[in-house]
Tab-separated table of C-alpha atoms and ligand atoms in Angstrom:
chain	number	residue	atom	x	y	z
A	1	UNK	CA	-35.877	-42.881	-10.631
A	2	UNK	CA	-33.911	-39.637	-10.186
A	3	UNK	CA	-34.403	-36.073	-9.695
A	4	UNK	CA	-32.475	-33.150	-11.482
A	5	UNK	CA	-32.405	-29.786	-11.027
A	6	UNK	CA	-31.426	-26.358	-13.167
A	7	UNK	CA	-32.100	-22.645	-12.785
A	8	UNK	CA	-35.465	-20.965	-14.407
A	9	UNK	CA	-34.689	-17.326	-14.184
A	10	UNK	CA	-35.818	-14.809	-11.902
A	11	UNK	CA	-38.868	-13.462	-10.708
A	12	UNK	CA	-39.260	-9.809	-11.350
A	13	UNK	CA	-37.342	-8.998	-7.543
A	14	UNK	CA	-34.589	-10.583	-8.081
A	15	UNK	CA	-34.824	-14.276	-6.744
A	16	UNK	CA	-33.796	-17.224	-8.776
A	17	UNK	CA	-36.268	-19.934	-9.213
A	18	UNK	CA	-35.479	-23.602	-9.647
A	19	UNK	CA	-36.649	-26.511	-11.531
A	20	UNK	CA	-36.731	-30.033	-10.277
A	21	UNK	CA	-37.706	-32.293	-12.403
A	22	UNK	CA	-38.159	-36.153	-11.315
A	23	UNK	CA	-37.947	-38.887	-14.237
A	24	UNK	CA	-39.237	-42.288	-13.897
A	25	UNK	CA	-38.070	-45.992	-15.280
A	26	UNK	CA	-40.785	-45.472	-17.981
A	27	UNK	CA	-39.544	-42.136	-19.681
A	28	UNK	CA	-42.320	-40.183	-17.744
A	29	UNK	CA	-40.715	-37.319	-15.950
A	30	UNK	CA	-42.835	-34.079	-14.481
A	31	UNK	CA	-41.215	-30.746	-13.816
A	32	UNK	CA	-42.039	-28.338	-10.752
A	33	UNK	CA	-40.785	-24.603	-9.356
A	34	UNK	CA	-40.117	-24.029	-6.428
A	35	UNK	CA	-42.098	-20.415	-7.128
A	36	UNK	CA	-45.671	-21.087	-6.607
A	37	UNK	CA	-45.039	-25.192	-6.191
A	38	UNK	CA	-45.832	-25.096	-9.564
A	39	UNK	CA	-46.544	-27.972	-11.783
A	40	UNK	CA	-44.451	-26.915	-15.273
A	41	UNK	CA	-44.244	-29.790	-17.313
A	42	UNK	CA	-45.876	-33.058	-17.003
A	43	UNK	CA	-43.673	-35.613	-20.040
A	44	UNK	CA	-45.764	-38.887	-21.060
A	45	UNK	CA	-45.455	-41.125	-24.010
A	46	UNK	CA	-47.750	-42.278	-26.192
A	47	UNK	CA	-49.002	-45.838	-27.373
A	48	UNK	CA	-45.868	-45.395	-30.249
A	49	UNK	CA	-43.532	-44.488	-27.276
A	50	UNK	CA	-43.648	-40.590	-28.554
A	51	UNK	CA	-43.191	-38.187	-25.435
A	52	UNK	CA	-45.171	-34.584	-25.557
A	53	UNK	CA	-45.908	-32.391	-22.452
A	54	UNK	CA	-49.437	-32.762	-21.403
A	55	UNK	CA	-49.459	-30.179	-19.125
A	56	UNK	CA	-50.412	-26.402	-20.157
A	57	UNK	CA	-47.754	-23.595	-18.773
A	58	UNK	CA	-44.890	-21.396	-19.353
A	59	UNK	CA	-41.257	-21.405	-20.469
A	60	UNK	CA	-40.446	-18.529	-18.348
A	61	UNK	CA	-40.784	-17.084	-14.837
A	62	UNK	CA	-42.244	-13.982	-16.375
A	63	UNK	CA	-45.324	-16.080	-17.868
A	64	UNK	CA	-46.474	-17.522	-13.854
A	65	UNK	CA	-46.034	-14.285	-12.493
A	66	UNK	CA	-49.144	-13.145	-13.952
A	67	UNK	CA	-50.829	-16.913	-14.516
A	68	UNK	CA	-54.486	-15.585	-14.668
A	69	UNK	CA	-55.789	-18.906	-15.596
A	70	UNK	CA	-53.369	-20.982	-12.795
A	71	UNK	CA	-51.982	-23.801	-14.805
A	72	UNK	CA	-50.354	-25.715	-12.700
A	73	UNK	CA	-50.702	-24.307	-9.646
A	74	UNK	CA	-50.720	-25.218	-5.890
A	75	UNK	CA	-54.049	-23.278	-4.906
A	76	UNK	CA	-54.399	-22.159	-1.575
A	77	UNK	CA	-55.484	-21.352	0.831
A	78	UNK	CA	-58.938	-21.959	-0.182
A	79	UNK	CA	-60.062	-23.384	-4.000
A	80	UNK	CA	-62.602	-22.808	-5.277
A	81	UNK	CA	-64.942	-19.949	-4.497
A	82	UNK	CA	-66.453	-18.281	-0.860
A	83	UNK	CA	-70.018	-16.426	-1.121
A	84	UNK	CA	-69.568	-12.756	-0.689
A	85	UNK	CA	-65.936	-13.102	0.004
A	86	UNK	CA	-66.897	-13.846	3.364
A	87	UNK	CA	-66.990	-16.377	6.194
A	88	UNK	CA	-67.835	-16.576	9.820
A	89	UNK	CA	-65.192	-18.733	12.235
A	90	UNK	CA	-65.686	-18.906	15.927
A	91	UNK	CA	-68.151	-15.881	15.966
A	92	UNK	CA	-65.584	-13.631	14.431
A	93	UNK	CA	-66.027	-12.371	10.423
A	94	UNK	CA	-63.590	-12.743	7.598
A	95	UNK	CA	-63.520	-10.462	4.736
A	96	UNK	CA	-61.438	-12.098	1.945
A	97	UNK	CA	-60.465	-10.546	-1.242
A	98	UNK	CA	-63.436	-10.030	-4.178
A	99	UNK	CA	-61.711	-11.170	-6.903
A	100	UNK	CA	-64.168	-13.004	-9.250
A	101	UNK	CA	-67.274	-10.216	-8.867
A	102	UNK	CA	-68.566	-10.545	-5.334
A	103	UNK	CA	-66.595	-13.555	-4.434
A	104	UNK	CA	-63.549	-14.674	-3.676
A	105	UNK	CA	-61.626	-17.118	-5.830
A	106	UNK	CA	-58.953	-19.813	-4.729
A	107	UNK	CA	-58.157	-17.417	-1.455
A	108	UNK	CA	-57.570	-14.403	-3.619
A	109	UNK	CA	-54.250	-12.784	-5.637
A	110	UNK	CA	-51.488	-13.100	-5.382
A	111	UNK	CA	-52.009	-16.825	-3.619
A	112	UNK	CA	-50.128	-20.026	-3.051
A	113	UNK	CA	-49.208	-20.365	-6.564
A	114	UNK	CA	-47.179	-16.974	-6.807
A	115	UNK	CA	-44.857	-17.239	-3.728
A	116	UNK	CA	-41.534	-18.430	-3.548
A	117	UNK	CA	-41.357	-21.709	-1.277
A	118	UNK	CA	-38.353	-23.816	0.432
A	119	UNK	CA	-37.756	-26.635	-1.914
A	120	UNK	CA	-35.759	-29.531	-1.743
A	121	UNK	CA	-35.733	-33.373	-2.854
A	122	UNK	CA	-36.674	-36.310	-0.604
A	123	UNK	CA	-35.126	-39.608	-1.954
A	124	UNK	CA	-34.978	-40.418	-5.500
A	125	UNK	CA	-38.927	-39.595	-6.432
A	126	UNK	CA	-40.378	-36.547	-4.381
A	127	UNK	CA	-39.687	-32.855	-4.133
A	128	UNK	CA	-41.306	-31.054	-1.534
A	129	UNK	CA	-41.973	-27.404	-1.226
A	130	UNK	CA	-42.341	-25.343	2.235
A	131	UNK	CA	-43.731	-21.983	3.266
A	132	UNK	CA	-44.938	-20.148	6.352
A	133	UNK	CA	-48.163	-18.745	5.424
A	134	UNK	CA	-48.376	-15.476	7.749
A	135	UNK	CA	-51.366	-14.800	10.058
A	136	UNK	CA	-54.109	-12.483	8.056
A	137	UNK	CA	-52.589	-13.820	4.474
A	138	UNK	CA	-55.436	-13.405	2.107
A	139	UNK	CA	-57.363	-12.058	5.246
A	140	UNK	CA	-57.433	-15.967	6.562
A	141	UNK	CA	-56.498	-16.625	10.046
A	142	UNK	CA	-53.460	-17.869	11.670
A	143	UNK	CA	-49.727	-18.290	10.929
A	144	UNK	CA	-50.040	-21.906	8.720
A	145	UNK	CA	-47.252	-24.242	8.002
A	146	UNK	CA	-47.835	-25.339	4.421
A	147	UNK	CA	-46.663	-28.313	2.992
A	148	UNK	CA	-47.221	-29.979	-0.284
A	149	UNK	CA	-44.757	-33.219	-1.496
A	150	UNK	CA	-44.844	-34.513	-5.500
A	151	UNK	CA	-43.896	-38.228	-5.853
A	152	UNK	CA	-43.568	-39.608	-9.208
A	153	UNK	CA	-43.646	-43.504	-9.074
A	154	UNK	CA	-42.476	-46.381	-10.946
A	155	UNK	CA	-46.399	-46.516	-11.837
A	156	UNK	CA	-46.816	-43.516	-12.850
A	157	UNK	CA	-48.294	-42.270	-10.361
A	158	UNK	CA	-47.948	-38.894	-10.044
A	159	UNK	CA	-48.836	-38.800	-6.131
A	160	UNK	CA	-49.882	-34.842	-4.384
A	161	UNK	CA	-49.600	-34.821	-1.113
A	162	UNK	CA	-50.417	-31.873	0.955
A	163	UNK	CA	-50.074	-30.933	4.525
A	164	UNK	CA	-50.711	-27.960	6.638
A	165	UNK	CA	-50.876	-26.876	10.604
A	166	UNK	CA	-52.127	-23.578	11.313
A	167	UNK	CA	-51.266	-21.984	15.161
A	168	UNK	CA	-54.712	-20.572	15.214
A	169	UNK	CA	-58.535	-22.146	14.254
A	170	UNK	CA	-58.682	-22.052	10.079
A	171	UNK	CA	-59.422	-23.425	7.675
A	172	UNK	CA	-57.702	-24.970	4.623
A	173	UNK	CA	-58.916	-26.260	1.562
A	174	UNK	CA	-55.524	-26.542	-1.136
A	175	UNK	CA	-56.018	-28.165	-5.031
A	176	UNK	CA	-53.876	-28.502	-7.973
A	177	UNK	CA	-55.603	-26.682	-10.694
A	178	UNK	CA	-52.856	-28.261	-13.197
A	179	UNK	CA	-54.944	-27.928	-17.195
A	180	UNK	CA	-54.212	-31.688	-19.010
A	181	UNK	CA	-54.253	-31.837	-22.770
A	182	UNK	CA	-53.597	-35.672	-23.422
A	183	UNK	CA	-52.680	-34.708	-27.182
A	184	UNK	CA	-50.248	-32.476	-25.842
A	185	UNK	CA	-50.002	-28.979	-24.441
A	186	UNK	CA	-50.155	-27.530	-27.808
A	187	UNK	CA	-53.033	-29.893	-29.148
A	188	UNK	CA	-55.927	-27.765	-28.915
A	189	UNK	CA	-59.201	-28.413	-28.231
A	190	UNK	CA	-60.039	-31.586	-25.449
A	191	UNK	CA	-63.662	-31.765	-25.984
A	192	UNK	CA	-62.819	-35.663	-27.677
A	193	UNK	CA	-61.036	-36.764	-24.795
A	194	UNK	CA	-63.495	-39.446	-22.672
A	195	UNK	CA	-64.094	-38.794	-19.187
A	196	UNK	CA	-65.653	-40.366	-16.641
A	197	UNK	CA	-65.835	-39.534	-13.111
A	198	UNK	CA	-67.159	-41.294	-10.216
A	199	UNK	CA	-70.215	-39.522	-8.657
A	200	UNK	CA	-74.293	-39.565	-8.496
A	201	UNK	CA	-74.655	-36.149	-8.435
A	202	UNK	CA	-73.138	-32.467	-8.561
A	203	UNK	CA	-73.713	-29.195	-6.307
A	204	UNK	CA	-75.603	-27.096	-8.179
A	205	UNK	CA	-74.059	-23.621	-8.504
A	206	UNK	CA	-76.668	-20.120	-8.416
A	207	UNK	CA	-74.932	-16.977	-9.619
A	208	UNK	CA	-71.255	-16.519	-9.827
A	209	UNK	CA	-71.065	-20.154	-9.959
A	210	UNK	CA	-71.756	-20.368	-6.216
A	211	UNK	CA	-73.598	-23.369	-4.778
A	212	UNK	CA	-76.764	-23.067	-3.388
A	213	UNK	CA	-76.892	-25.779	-1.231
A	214	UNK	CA	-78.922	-27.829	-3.745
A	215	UNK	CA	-77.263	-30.897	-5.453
A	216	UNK	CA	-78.870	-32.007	-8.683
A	217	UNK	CA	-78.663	-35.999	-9.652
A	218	UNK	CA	-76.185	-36.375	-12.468
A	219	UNK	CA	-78.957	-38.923	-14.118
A	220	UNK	CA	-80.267	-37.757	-17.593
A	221	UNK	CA	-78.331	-34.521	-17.143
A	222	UNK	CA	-75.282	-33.564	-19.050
A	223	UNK	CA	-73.237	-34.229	-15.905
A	224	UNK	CA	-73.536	-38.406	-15.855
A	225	UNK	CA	-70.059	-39.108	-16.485
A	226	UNK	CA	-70.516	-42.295	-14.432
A	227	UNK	CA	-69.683	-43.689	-17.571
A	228	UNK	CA	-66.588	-42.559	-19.791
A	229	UNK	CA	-67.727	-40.314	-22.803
A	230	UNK	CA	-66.440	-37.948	-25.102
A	231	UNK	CA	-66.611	-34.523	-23.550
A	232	UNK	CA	-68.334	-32.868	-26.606
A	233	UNK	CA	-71.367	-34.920	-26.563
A	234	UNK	CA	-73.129	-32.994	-23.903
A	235	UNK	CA	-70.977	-30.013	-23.843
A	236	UNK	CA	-73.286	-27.674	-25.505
A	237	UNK	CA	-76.347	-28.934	-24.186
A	238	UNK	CA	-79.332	-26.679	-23.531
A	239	UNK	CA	-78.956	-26.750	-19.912
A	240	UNK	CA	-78.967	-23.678	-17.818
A	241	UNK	CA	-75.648	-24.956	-15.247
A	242	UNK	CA	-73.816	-25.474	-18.061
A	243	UNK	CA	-74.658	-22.299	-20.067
A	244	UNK	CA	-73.958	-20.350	-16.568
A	245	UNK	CA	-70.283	-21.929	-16.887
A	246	UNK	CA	-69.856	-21.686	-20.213
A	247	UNK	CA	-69.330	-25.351	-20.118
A	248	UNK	CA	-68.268	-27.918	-17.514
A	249	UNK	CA	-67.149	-25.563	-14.392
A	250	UNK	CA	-69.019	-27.903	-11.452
A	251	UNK	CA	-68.187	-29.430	-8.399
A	252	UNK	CA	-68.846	-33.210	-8.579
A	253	UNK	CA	-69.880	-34.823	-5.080
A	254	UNK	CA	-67.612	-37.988	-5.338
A	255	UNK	CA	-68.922	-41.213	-4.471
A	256	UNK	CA	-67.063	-42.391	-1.371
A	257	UNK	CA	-66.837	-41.481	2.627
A	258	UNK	CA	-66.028	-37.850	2.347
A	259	UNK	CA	-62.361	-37.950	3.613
A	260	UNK	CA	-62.157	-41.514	2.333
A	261	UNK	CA	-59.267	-42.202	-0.208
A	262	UNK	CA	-60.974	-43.661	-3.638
A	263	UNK	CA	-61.797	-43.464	-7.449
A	264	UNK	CA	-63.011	-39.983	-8.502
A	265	UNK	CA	-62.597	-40.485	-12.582
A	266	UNK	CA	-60.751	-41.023	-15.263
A	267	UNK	CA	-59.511	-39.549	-18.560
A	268	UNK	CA	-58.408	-41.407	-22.022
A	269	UNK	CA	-57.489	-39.770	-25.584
A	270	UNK	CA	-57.774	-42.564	-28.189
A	271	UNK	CA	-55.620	-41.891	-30.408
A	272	UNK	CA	-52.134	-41.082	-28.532
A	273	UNK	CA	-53.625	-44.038	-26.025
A	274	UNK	CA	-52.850	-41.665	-23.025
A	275	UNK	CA	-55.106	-41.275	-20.298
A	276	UNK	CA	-54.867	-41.339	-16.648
A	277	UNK	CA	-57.077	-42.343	-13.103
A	278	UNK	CA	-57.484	-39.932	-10.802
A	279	UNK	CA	-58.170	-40.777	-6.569
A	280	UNK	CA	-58.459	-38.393	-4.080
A	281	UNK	CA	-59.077	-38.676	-0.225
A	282	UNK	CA	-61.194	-35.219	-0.497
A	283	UNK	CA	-65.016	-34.954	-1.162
A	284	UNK	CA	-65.384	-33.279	-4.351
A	285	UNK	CA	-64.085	-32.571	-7.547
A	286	UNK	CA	-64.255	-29.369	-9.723
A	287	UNK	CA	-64.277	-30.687	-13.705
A	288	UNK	CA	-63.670	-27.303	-15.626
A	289	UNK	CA	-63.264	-27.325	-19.215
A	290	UNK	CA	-60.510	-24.480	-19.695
A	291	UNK	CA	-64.078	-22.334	-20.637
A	292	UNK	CA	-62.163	-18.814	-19.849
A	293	UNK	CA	-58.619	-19.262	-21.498
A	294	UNK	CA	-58.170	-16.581	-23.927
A	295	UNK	CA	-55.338	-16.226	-25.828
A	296	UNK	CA	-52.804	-17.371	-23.717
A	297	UNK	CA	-49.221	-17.494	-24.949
A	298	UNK	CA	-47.665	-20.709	-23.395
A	299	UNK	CA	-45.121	-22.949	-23.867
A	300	UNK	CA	-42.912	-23.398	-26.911
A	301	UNK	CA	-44.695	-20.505	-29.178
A	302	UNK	CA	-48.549	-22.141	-28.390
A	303	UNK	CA	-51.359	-20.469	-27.821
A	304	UNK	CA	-53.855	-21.747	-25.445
A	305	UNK	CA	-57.779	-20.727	-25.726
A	306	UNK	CA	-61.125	-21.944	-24.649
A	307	UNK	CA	-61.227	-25.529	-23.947
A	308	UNK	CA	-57.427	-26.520	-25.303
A	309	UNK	CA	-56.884	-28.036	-21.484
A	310	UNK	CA	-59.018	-29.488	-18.564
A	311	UNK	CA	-59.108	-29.884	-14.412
A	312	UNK	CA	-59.474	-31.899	-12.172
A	313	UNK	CA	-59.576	-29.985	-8.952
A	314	UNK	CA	-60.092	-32.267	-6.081
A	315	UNK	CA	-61.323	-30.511	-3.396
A	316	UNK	CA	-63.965	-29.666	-0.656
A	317	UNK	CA	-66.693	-28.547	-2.261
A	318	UNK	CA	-66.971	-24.782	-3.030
A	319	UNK	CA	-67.921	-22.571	-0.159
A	320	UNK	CA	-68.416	-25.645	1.850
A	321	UNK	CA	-67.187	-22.989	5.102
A	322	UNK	CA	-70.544	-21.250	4.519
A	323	UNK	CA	-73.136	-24.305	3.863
A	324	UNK	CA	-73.498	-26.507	7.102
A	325	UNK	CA	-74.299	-29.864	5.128
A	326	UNK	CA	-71.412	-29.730	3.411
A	327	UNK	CA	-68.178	-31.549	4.675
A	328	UNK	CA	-65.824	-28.827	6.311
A	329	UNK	CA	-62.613	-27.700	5.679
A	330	UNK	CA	-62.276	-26.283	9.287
A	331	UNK	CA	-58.919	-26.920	10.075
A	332	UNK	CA	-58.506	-26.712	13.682
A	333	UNK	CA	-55.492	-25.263	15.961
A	334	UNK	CA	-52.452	-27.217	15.594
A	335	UNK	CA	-53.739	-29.930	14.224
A	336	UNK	CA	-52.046	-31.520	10.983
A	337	UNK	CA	-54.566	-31.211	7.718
A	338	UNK	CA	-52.764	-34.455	5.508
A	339	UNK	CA	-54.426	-35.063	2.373
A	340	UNK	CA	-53.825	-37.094	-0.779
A	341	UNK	CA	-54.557	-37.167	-4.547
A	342	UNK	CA	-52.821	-39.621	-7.153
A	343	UNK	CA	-53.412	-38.642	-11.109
A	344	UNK	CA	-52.205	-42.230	-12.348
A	345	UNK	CA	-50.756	-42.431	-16.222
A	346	UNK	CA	-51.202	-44.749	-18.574
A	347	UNK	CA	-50.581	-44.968	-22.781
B	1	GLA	C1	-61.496	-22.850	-11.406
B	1	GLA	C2	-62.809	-22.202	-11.480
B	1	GLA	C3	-63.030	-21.637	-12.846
B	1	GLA	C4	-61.915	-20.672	-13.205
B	1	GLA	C5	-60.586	-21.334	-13.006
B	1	GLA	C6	-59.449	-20.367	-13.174
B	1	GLA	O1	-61.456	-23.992	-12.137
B	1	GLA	O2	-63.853	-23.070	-11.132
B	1	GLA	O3	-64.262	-20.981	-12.881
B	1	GLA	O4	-62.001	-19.542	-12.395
B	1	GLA	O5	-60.481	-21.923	-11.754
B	1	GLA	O6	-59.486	-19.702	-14.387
């Protein structure tokens, strides 16, 4: 194991950004910046011991600056959308930013993935990355310590862990909205990549894709993925949820104690042989098909569009601060949030 590090530019004031990138025994390595904790580069070989980056991004500073679609970012404070752009915390109101129609979307722009963070190796596999978030950022209360550490292991396990501890009542509810293309970031479309993930049933989302406090069973619906299949199967099925999304944009409820660590899915590709298991200690999971990239000029000369990359967004489950029955993501004063999710490699 070892961890390297070399310049990548400058943002547009001035400050230089670094890239650490940790390598395993295996010839996996995965790149991150220390602007926006980002996720640049995940390397993984194939069944024929061929490497490609399966992770969709940017060469250049310039490119996650503006990062409409967040590849690889650290998402925070809150992933994942809040009703009206609004919440109610201890009696007093909290207007957040509209920025995806009358909602807010992952805590609002610019957010966690677009601010320049303390980084710095811990032992031969991890690189953490540190902030301050101030009191009011993104209209959210309290000054937060913000945390999130990226192990790569000897298993290839690419381990997220995230911790916060806000001086004031909060809440907190952080993903990594990194977009996987097992054929590579260039390879185009995913919708043949097999996926299964681990849940009964999903919430159902009303308009702007915002729960409505219903959850529909995943049973003879286009969302049983309780057993791996090929994306495109059900994809374009006549089924109002999905033709709201545009595809699969929906929070499954993962089957497990809600802040119990466990299996949420998996993905394969069969013909590189790469795939990978995912486990998270959070409730849900957001499986979104890349259904609004549009012309997106990444890495190496590639252009990403619709469905050429997929999430997995572990999470609490969208706008869970505004439905009661849903687990919280209250984060109370000065107590430490801790959380864990693995994405676990294999070819
Ligand atoms: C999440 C959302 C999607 C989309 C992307 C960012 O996955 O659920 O609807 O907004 O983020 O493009």
């Amino acid at each position: 194991m070892s961890v390297s590090k070399e310049q990548f530019g400058t943002t547009k004031d001035g400050v230089g950004v670094t890239k650490f990138t940790i390598t395993n025994k295996n010839g996996m390595s995965i790149s991150l910046l220390d602007f926006g904790a980002i996720v640049q580069a995940i390397h993984v070989p194939d069944k024929n011991g061929k490497t490609a980056d399966i992770a969709l991004g940017f060469d250049d500073i310039a490119g996650y600056e503006v990062n409409n679609c967040y590849f690889g970012a650290f998402v925070g404070r809150h992933a994942n959308r809040i009703g009206g752009a609004f919440f109610d915390l201890n009696g007093t109101g909290y207007q957040l930013q509209k920025n995806d129609g009358e909602n807010n979307l992952h805590g609002g722009d610019p957010g966690f993935h677009k601010v320049m963070y303390r980084g710095d190796t811990a032992g031969e596999s991890s690189v953490y990355f540190e902030r301050v978030s101030p009191n009011g950022e993104q209209g959210f209360p309290g000054a937060m310590e913000v945390k999130v550490t990226y192990t790569l292991t000897d298993d290839n396990e690419f381990k997220i862990e995230y911790f916060a501890r806000s001086d004031a009542d909060t809440i907190y509810n952080p993903t990594n909205h990194t977009y996987f293309n097992f054929l590579g970031h260039d390879g185009g479309d995913i919708t043949k990549h097999e996926v299964e993930i681990n849940a009964d049933a999903i919430t159902e989302s009303g308009v702007g894709l915002i729960p409505n406090g219903n959850f529909i069973q995943v049973e003879g619906t286009p969302f049983d993925f309780r057993q791996s299949k090929k994306v495109f199967l059900d994809i374009e099925a006549d089924d109002e949820q999905l033709k709201n999304a545009g595809g699969y944009d929906h929070n499954f409820c993962l089957k497990k104690q809600p802040r119990e660590y466990g299996y949420a899915g998996k993905v394969f590709e069969e013909t590189t042989g790469r795939g990978m298991e995912i486990y998270t200690d959070l409730p849900g999971m957001q499986f979104y098909t890349g259904n609004f990239i549009g012309n997106e000029k990444g890495k190496d000369g590639a252009v990403y569009t619709k469905r050429t990359g997929m999430c997995f967004e572990t999470q609490f489950f969208p706008n869970a601060v505004n439905v009661p029955a849903f687990t919280s993501c209250y984060l109370p004063k000065g107590e430490a949030f801790n959380s864990t999710t693995v994405y676990k490699f294999s070819w």
